[in-house]
CSV table of C-alpha atoms in Angstrom, one decimal:
chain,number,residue,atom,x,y,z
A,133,UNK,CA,-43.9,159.4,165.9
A,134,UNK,CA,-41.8,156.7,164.6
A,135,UNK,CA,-38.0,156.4,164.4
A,136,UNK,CA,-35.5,153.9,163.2
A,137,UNK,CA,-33.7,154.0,166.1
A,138,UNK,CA,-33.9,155.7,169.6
A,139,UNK,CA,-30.5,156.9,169.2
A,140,UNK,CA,-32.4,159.6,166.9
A,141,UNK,CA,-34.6,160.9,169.6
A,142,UNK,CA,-32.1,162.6,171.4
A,143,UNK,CA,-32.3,163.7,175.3
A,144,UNK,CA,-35.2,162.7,177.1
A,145,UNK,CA,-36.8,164.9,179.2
A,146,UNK,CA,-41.0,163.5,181.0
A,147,UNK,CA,-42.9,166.8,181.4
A,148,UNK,CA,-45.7,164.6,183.4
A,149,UNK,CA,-47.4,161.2,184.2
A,150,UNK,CA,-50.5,160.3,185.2
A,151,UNK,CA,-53.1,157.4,184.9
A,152,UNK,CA,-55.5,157.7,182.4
A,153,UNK,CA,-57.6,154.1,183.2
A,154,UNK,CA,-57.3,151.3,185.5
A,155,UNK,CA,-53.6,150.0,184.7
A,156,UNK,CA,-52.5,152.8,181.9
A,157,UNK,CA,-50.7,155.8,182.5
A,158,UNK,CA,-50.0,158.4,179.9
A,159,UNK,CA,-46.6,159.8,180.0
A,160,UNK,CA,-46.0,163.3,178.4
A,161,UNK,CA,-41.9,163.8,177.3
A,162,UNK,CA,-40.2,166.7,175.1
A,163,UNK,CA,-36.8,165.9,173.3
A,164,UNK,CA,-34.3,167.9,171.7
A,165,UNK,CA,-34.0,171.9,172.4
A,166,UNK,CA,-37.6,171.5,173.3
A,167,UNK,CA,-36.8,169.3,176.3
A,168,UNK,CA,-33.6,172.2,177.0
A,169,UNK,CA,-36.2,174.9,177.0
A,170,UNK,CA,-38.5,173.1,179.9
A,171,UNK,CA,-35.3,172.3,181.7
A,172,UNK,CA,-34.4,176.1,181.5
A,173,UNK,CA,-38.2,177.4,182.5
A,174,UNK,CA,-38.1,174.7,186.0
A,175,UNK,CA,-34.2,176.2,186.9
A,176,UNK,CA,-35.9,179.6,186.6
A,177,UNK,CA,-38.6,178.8,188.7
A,178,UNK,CA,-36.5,176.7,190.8
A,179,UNK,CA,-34.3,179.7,191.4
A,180,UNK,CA,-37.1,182.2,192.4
A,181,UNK,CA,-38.4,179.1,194.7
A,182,UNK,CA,-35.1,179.3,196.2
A,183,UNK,CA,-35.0,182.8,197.0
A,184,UNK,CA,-37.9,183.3,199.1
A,185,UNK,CA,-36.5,180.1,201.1
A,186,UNK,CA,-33.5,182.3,201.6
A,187,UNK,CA,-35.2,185.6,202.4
A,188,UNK,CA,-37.7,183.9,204.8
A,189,UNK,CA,-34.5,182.1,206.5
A,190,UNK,CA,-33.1,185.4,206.7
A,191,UNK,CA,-35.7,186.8,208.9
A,192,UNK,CA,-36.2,184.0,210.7
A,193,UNK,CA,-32.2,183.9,211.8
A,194,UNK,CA,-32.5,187.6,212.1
A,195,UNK,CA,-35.5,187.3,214.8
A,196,UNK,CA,-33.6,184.4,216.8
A,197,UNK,CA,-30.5,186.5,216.9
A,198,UNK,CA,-32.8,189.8,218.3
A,199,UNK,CA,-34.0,186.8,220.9
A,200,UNK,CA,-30.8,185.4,221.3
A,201,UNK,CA,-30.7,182.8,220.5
A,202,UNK,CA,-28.5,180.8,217.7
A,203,UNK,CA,-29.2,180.9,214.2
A,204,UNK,CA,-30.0,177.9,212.0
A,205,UNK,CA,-27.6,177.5,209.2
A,206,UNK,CA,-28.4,176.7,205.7
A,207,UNK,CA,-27.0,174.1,203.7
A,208,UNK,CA,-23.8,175.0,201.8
A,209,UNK,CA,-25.4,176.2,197.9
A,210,UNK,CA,-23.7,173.3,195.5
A,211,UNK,CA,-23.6,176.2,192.9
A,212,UNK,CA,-25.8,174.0,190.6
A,213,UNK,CA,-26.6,177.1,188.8
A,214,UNK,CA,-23.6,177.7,187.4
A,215,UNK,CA,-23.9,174.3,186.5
A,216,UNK,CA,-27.0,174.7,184.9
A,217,UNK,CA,-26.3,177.4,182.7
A,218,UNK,CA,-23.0,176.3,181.4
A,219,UNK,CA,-24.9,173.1,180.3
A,220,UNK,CA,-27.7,174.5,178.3
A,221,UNK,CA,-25.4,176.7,176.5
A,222,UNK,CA,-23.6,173.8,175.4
A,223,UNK,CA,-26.9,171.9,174.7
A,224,UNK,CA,-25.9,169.4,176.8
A,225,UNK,CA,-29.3,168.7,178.5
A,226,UNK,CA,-28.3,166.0,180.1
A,227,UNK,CA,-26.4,167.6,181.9
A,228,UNK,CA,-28.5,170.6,182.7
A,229,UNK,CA,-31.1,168.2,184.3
A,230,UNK,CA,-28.5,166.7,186.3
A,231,UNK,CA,-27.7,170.4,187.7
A,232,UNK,CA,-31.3,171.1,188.0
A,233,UNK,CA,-31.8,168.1,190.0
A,234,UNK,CA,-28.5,168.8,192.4
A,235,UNK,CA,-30.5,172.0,193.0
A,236,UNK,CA,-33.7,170.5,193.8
A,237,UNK,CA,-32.2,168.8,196.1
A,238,UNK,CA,-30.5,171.5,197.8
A,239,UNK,CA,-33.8,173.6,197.5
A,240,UNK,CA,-35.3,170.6,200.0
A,241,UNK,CA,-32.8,170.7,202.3
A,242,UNK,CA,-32.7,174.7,202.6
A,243,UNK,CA,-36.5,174.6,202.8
A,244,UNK,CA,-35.9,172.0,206.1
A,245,UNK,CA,-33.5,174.3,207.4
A,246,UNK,CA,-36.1,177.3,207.2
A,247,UNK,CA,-39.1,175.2,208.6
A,248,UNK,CA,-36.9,174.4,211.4
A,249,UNK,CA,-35.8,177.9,212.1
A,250,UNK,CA,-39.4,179.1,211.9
A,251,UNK,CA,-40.6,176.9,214.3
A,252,UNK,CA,-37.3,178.1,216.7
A,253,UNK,CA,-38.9,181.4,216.1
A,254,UNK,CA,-42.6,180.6,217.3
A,255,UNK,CA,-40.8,178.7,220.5
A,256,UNK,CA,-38.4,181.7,221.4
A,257,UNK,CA,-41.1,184.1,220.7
A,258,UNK,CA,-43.5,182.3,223.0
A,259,UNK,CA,-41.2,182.5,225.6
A,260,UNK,CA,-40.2,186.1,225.4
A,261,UNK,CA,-44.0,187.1,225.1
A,262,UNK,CA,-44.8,185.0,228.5
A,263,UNK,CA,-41.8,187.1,230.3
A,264,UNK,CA,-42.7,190.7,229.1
A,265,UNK,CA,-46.8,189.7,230.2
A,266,UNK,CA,-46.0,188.7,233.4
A,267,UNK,CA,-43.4,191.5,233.6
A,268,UNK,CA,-45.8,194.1,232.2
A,269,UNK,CA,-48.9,193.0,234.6
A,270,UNK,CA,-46.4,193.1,237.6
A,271,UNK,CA,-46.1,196.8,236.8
A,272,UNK,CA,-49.2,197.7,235.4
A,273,UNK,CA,-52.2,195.9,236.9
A,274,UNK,CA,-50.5,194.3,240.1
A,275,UNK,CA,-50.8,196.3,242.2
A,276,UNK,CA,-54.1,198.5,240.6
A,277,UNK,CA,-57.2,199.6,242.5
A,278,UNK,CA,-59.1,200.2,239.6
A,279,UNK,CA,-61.3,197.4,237.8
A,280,UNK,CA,-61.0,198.5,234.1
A,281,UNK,CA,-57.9,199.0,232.1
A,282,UNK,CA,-57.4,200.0,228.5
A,283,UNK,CA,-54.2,200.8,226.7
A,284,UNK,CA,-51.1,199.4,224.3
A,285,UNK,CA,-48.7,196.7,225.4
A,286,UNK,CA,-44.6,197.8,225.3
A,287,UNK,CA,-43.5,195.2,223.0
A,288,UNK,CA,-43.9,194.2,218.5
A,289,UNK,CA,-45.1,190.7,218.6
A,290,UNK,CA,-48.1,189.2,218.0
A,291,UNK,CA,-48.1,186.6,220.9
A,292,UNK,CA,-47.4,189.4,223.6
A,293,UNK,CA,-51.6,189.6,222.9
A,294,UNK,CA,-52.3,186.7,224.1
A,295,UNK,CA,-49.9,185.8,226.8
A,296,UNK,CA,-50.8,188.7,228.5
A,297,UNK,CA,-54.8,188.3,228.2
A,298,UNK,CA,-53.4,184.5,229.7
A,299,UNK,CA,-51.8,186.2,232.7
A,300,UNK,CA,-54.7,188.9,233.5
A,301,UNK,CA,-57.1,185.5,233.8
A,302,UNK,CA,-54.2,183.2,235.8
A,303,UNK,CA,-53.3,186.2,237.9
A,304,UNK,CA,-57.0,186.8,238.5
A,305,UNK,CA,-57.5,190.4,237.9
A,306,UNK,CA,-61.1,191.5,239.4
A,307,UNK,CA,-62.3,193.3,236.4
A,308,UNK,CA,-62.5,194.2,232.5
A,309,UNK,CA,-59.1,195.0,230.2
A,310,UNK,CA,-59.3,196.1,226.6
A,311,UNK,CA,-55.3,195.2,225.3
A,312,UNK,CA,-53.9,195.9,222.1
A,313,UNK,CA,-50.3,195.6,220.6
A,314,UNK,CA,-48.7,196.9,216.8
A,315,UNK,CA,-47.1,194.4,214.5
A,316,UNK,CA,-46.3,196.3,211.5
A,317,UNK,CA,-49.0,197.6,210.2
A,318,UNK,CA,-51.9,195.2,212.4
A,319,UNK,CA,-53.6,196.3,215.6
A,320,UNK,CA,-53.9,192.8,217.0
A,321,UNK,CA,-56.6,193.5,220.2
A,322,UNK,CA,-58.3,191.8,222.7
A,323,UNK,CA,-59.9,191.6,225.5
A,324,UNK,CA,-60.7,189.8,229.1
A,325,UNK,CA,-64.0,190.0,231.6
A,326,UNK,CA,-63.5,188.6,235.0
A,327,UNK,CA,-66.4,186.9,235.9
A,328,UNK,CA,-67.6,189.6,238.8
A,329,UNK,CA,-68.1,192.2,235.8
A,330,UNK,CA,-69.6,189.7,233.6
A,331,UNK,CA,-73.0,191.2,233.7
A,332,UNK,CA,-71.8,194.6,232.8
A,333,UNK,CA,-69.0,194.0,230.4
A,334,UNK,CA,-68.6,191.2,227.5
A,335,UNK,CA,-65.0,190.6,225.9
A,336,UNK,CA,-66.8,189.9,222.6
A,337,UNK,CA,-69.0,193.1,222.3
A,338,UNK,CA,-65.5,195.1,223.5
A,339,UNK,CA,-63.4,193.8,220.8
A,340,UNK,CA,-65.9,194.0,218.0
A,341,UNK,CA,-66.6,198.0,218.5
A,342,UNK,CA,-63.3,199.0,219.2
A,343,UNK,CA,-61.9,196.9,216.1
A,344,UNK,CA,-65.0,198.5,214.4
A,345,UNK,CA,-63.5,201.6,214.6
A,346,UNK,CA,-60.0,200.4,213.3
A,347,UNK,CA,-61.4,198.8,210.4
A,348,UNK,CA,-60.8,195.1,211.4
A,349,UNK,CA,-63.1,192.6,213.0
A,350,UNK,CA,-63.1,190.1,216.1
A,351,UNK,CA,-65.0,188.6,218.8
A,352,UNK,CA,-65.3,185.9,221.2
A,353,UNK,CA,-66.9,184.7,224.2
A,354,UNK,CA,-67.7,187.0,227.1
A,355,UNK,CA,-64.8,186.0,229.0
A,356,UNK,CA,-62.3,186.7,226.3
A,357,UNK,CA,-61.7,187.5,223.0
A,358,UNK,CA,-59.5,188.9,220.0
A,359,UNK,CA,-59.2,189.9,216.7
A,360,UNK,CA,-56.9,192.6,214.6
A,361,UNK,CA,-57.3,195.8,212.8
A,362,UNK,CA,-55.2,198.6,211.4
A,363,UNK,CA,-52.1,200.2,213.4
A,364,UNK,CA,-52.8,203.7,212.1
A,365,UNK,CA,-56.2,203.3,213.3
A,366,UNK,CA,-55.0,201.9,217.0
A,367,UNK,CA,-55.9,205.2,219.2
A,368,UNK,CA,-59.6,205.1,217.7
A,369,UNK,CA,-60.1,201.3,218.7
A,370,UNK,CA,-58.5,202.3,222.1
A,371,UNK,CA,-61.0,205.3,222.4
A,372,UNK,CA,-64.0,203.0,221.6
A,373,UNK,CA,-63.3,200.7,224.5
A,374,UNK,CA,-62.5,203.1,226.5
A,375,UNK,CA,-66.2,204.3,225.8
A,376,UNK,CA,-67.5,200.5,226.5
A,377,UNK,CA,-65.6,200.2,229.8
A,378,UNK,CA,-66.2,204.1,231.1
């Protein structure tokens, strides 16, 4: 395409770059309403970026409240949007990418903001799972003559699996335990063999027929193991180790 001047070309927009042979690169640029309309597809896809940033923050300042502990707040929304609009209904595409940019930027720093506040979660979590274990063996196992155990542990997350499987091995229990716990709609299970009851018993067998049953699949070594199945399908996993440890 030739012009007499670039003056004629109009806005600029690069669609993409990349190198094409040792020391060329190929650039790839729309112009006119055709550089407005690829401007207008990246805000759209900007915006729904944006909103599962926000709904994942959402729940993730949601769980630290239930644990609590302070929420993480996002960055203040520069309402490039508006912005963005106003400018492509003017066909003033410069700028709209200027407003699509001010939102990319924002879109960074909320998506900082949310990696932070999911990593607060996994800490916090952690923590509470490791109180409710010890709390839970305490009144449970403690103090327990017999040497198998199967049943669901009082609490909705995931890590309450393994922290307690953690604590039955640190605390030394002298026999087998089949543990499971409901998130949503997952079964997460496990299992733990003390050594005494190692010839009897294996965590791996116990986990893979009682997550058999719940339509799932795990395993491990035979001093412990895990894996995860269906919640509507918990009792029948529970029944099947019972059957491995009766």
């Amino acid at each position: 395409t030739h012009v007499r001047k670039t003056g004629e070309i109009g806005y600029f927009k690069i669609k993409s770059e990349g190198a094409v042979a040792a020391g060329i690169r190929r650039i790839e640029a729309l112009t006119g309403p055709a550089a407005g309309a690829l401007i207008a597809s990246q805000g759209e896809g900007l915006a729904m970026e944006i909103k599962e940033i926000v709904d994942k923050l959402e729940v993730s300042n949601a769980t630290l409240k239930k644990l609590g502990q302070r929420a993480e707040e996002p960055p203040e929304n520069p309402a490039y949007q508006t912005a963005l609009d106003k400018a492509l209904a003017a066909k003033d595409f410069a700028s709209a990418d200027a407003a699509l940019h001010q939102g990319i930027r924002y879109r960074d720093g909320l998506k900082s903001v949310a990696v932070t506040a999911g990593k607060a979660v996994r800490k916090s979590s952690a923590g509470a799972a490791a109180g409710l274990a010890s709390a839970w063996f305490d009144e449970v196992l403690a103090g327990s003559k017999e040497t198998t155990y199967v049943g669901l542990l009082p609490g909705d997350q995931a890590e309450l699996l393994a922290e307690a499987l953690t604590v039955v091995k640190a605390r030394q229990f002298p026999g087998a335990v089949a543990l499971g716990v409901v998130v949503d709609d997952t079964l997460h299970f496990g299992a733990y063999v003390a050594p005494s009851l190692r010839d009897r018993y294996k965590a791996g067998d116990i986990v893979k027929a009682a997550l058999a049953a719940a339509g799932g699949k795990g395993g491990g070594s035979p001093e412990m193991a895990r894996g995860a199945g269906l919640a509507e399908k918990s009792d029948a996993a529970l029944q099947a180790a019972r059957e491995l440890l009766g």
